[in-house]
mmCIF file of C-alpha atoms and ligand atoms in Angstrom:
data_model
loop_
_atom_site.group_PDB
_atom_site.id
_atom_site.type_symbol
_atom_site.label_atom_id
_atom_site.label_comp_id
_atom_site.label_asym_id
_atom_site.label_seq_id
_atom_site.Cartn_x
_atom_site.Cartn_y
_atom_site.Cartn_z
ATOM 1 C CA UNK A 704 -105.813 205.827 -61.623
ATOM 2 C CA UNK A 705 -106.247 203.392 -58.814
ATOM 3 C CA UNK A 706 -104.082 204.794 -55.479
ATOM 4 C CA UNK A 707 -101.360 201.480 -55.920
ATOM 5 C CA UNK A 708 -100.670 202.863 -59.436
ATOM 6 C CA UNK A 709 -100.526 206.903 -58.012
ATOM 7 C CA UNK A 710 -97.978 205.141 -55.545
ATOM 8 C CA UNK A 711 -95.697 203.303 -58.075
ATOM 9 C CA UNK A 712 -95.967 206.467 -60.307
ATOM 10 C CA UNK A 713 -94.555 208.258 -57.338
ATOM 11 C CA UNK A 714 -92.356 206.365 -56.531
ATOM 12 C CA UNK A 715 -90.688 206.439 -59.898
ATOM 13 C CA UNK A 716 -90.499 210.285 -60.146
ATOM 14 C CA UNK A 717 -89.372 210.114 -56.730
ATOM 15 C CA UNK A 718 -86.221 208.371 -58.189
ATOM 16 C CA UNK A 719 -86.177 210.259 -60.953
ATOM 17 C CA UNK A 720 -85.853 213.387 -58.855
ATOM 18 C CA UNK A 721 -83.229 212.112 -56.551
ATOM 19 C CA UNK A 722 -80.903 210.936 -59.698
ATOM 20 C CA UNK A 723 -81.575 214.412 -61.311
ATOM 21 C CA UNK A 724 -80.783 216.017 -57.727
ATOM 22 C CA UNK A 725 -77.351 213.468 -57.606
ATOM 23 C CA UNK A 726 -76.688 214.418 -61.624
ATOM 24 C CA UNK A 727 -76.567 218.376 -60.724
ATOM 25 C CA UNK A 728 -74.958 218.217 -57.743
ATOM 26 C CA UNK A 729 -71.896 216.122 -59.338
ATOM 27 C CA UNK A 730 -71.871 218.989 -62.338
ATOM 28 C CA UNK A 731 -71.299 222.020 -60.130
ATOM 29 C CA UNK A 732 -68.598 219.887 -58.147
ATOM 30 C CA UNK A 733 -67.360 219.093 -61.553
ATOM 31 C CA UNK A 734 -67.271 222.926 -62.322
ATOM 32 C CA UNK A 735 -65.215 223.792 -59.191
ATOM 33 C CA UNK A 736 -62.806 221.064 -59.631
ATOM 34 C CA UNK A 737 -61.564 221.151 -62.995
ATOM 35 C CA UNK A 738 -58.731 220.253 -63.978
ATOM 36 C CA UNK A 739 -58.543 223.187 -66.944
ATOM 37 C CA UNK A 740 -58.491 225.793 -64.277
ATOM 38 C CA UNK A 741 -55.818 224.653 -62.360
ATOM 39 C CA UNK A 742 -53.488 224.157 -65.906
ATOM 40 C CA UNK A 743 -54.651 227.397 -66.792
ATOM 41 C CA UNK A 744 -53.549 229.067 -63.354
ATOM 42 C CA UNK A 745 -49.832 227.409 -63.984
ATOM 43 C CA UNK A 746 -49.787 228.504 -67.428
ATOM 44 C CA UNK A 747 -50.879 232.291 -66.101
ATOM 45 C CA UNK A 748 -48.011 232.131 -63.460
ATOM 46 C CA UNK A 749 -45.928 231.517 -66.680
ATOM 47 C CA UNK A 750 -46.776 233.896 -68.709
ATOM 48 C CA UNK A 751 -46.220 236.745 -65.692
ATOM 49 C CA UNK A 752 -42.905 235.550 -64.828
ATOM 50 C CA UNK A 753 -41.427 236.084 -68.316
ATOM 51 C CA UNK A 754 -43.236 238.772 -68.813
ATOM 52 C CA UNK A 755 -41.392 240.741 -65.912
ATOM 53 C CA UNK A 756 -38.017 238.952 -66.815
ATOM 54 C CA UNK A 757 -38.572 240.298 -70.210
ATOM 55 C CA UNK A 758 -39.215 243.735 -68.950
ATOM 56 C CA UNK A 759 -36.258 243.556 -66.610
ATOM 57 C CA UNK A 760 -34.346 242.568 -69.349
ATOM 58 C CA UNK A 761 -34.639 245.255 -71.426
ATOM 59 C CA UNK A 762 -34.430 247.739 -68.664
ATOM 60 C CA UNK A 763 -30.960 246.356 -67.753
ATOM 61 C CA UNK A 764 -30.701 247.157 -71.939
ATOM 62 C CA UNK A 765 -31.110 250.326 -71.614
ATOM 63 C CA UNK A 766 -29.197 251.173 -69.047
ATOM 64 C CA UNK A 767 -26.004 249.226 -70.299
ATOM 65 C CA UNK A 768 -26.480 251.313 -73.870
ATOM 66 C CA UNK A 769 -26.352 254.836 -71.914
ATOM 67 C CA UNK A 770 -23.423 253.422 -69.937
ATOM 68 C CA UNK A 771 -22.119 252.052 -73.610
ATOM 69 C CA UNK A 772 -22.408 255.552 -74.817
ATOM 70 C CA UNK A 773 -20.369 256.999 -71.460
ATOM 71 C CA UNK A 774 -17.407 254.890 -72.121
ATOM 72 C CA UNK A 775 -17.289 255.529 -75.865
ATOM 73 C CA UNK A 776 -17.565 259.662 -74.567
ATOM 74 C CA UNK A 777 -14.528 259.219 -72.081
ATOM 75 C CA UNK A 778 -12.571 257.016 -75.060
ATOM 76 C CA UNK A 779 -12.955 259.764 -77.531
ATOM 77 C CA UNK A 780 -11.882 262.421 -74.871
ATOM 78 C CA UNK A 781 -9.126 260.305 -74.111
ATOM 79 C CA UNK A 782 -7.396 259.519 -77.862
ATOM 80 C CA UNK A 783 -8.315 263.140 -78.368
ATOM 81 C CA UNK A 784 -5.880 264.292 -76.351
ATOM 82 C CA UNK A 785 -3.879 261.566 -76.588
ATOM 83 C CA UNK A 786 -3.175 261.992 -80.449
ATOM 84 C CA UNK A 787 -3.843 266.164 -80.518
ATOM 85 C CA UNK A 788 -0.315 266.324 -79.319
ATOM 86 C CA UNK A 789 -0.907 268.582 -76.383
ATOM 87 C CA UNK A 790 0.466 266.635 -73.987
ATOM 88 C CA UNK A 791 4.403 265.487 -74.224
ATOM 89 C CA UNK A 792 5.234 263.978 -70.760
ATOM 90 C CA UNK A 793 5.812 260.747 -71.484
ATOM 91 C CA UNK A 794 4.763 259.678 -67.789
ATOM 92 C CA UNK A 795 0.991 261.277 -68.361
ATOM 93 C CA UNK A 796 1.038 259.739 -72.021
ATOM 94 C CA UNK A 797 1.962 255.901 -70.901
ATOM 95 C CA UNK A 798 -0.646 256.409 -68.173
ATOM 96 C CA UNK A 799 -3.166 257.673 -70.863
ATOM 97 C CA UNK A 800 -2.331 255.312 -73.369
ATOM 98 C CA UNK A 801 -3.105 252.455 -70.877
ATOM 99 C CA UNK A 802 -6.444 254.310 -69.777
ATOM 100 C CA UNK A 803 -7.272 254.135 -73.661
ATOM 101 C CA UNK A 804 -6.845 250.687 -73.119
ATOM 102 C CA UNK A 805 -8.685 250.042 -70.234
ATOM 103 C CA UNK A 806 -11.423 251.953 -71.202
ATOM 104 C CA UNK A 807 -11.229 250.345 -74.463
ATOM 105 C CA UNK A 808 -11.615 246.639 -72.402
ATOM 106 C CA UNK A 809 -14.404 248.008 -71.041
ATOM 107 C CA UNK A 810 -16.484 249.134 -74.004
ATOM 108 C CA UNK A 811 -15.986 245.599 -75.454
ATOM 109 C CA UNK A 812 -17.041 243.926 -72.028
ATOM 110 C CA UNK A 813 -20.311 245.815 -71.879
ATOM 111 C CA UNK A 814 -20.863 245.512 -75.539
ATOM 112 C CA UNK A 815 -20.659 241.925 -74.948
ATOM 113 C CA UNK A 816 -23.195 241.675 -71.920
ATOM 114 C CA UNK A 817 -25.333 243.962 -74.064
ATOM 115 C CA UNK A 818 -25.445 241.366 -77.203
ATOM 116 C CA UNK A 819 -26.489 238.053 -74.317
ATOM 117 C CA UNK A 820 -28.882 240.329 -72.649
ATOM 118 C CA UNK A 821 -30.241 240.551 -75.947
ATOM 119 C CA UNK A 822 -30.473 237.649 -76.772
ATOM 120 C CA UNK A 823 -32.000 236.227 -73.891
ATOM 121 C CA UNK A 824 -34.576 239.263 -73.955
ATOM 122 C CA UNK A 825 -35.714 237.495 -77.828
ATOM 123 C CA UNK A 826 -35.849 234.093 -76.691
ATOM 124 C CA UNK A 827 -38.006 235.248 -74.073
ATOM 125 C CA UNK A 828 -39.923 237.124 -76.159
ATOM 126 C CA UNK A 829 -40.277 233.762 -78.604
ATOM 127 C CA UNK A 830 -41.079 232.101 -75.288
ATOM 128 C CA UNK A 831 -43.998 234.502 -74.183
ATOM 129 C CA UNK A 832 -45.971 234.661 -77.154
ATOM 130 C CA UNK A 833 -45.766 230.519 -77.009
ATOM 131 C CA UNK A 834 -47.025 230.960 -73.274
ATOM 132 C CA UNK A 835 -49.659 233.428 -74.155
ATOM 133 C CA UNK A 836 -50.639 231.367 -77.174
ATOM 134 C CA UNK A 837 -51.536 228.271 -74.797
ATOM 135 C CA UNK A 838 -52.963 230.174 -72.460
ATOM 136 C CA UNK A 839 -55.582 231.713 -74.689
ATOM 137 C CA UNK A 840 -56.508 227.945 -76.013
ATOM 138 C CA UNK A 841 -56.800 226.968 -72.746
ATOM 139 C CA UNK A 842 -59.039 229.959 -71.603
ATOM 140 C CA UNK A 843 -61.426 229.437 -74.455
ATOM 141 C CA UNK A 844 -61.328 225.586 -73.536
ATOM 142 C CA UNK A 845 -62.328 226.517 -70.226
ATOM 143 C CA UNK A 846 -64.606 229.333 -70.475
ATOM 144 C CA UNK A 847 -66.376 226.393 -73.968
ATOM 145 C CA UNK A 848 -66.688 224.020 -70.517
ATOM 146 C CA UNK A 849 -68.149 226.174 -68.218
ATOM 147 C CA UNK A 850 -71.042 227.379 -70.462
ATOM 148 C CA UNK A 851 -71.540 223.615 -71.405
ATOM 149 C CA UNK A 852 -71.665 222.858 -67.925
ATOM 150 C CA UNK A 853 -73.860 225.861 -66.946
ATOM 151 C CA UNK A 854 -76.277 224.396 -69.762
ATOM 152 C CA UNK A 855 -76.601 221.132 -68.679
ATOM 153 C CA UNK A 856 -76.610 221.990 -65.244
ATOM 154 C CA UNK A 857 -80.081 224.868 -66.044
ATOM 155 C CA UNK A 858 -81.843 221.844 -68.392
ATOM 156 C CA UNK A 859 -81.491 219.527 -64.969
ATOM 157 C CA UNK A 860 -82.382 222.334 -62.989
ATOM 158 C CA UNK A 861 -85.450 222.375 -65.205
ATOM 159 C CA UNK A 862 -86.192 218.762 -65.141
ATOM 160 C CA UNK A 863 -86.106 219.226 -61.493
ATOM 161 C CA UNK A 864 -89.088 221.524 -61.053
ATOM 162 C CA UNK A 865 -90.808 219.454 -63.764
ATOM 163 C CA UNK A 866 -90.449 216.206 -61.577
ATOM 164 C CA UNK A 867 -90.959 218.086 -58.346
ATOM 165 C CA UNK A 868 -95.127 219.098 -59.213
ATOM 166 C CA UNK A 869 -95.367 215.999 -61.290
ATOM 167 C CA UNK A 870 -94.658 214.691 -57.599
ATOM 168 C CA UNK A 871 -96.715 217.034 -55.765
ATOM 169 C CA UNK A 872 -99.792 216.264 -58.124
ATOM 170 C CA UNK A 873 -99.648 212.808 -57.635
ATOM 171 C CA UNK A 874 -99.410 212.879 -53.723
ATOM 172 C CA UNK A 875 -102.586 215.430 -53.893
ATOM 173 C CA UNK A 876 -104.195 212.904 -55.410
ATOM 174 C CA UNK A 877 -103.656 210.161 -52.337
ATOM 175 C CA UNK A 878 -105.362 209.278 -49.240
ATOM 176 C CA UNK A 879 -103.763 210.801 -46.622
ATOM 177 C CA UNK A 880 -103.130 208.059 -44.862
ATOM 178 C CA UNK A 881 -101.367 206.652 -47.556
ATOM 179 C CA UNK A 882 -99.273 209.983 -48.070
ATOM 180 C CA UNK A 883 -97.788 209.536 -44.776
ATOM 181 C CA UNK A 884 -97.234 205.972 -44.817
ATOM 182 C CA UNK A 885 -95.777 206.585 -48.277
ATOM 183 C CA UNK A 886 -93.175 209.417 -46.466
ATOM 184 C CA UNK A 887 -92.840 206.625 -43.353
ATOM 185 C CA UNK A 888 -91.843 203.742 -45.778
ATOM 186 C CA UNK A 889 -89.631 205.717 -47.764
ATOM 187 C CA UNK A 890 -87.666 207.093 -44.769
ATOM 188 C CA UNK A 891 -87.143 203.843 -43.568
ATOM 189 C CA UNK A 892 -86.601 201.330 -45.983
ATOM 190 C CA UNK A 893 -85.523 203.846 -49.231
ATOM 191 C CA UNK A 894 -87.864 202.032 -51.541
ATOM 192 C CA UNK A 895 -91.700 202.053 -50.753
ATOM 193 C CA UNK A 896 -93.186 199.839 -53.361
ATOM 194 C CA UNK A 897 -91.504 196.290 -53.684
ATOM 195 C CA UNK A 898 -92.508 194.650 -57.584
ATOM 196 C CA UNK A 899 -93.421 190.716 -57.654
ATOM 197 C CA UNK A 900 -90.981 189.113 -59.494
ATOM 198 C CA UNK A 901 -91.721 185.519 -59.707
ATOM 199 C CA UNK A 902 -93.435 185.308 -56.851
ATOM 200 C CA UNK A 903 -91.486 187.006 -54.661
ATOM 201 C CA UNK A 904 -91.694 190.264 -53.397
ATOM 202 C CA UNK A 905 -88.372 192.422 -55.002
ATOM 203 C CA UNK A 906 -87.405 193.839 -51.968
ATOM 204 C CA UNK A 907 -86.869 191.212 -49.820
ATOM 205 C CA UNK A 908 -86.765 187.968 -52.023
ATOM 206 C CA UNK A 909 -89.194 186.132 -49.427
ATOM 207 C CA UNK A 910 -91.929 184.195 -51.465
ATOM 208 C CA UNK A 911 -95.308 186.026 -52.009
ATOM 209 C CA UNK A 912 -98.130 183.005 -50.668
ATOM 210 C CA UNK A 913 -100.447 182.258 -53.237
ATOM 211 C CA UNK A 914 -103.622 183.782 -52.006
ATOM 212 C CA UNK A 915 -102.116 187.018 -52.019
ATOM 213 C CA UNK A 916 -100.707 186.551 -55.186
ATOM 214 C CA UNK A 917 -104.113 185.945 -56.546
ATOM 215 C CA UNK A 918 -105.319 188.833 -54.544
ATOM 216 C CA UNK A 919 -102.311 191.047 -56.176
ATOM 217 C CA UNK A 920 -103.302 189.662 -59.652
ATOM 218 C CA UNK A 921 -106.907 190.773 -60.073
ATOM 219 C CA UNK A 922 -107.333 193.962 -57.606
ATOM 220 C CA UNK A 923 -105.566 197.328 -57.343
ATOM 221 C CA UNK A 924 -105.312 196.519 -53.651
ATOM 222 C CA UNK A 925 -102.506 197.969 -51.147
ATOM 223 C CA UNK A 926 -100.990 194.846 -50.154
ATOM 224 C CA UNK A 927 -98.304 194.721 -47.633
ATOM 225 C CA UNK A 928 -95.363 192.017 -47.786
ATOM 226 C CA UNK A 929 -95.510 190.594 -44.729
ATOM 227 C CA UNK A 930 -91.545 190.107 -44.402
ATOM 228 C CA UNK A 931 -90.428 193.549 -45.223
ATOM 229 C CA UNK A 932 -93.548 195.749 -45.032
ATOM 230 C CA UNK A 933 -93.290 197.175 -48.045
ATOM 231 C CA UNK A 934 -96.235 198.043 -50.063
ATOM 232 C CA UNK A 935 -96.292 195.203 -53.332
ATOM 233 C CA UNK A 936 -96.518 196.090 -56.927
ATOM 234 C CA UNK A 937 -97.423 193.577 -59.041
ATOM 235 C CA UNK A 938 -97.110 194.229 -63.196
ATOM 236 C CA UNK A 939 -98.519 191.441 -65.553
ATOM 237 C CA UNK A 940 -95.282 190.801 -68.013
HETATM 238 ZN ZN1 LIG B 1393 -90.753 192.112 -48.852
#
């Protein structure tokens, strides 16, 4: 292979490489930034706060049934006496009959309270499983995308290396001098190798003059363009 075609092979790969390079890097950011994680992070927050109302619920539950079964204790005590026929002041009686009643008031209220509290405990227990529900279809959404992501991103990685000693083979095989002019040009103007596209050179539109055209036509010769200094390329369509 003559050194002009070593150069435009290079200079290909070279762009290969650098989309490959652009492809990856716009996966991982891709991978940080998704859009799952932060859903599933609101969804999480979710599930934890009914979770604890739930358990907070049910403690409160509890506690209301032992003071349920207090009241219904002191009530019992209460009629006992107040029907055993022990006591026949009339003063304590009124004032126990309308302790009965009060206490009475009291189971009713709490019984009451009990029933919403448990009521709101179910609907929150309809509510978590929903939660948890998404949240799992979310997770396994996320967790599908990251391994597809980590895929594509090791088959780039891959490509990478592949591209990188195709690269390094070809620039073994060049002069030196046109290595570095190669690594000069490409600092400086991006593109080293301009293609002749109607006559004129692709980097810098100017018009190629004829005798170099003729010169580009039948020789494998590094040719400079004269306007931009890149190095032309000339393929027969
Ligand atoms: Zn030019």
């Amino acid at each position: 292979m003559s050194q002009l075609k070593l150069l435009w092979s290079m200079q290909q790969h070279d762009r290969r490489l650098a989309q490959l390079i652009q492809k990856l890097k716009e996966i991982e950011n891709e991978k940080k930034m998704d859009d799952l994680i932060v859903k599933l992070r609101q969804v999480e927050y979710d599930v934890t706060n009914k979770k604890t109302r739930k358990e907070v619920n049910e403690l409160k539950i509890q506690r209301s049934n032992s003071k349920l079964e207090q009241i219904l204790f002191k009530l019992n005590d209460i009629e006992g006496k107040l029907y055993d026929g022990s006591i026949s002041d009339l003063k304590q009686l009124t004032y126990m009959n309308k302790e009965a009643q009060d206490t009475k008031k009291e189971f009713i209220k709490l019984e009451k309270e009990i029933l919403i509290l448990m009521e709101e405990t179910e609907k929150l227990g309809q509510e978590l499983m929903e939660v948890v529900d998404i949240y799992n279809k979310l997770k396994e959404e996320k967790d599908n995308n990251m391994k597809e992501c980590e895929s594509v991103s090791s088959q780039i990685k891959l490509e990478i290396k592949k591209e990188k000693i195709i690269i390094s083979k070809i620039s073994s095989r060049l002069s030196e001098d046109l290595r570095k002019k190669y690594t000069t040009l490409k600092a400086s103007k991006g593109k080293v190798l301009a293609q002749v596209y109607d006559g004129k050179c692709n980097g810098c539109h100017m018009t190629i003059p004829l005798f170099i055209m003729s010169k580009l036509k039948n020789k494998d010769e590094i040719t400079y363009c004269d306007n931009c200094g890149r190095i032309l390329y000339y393929k027969e369509s």
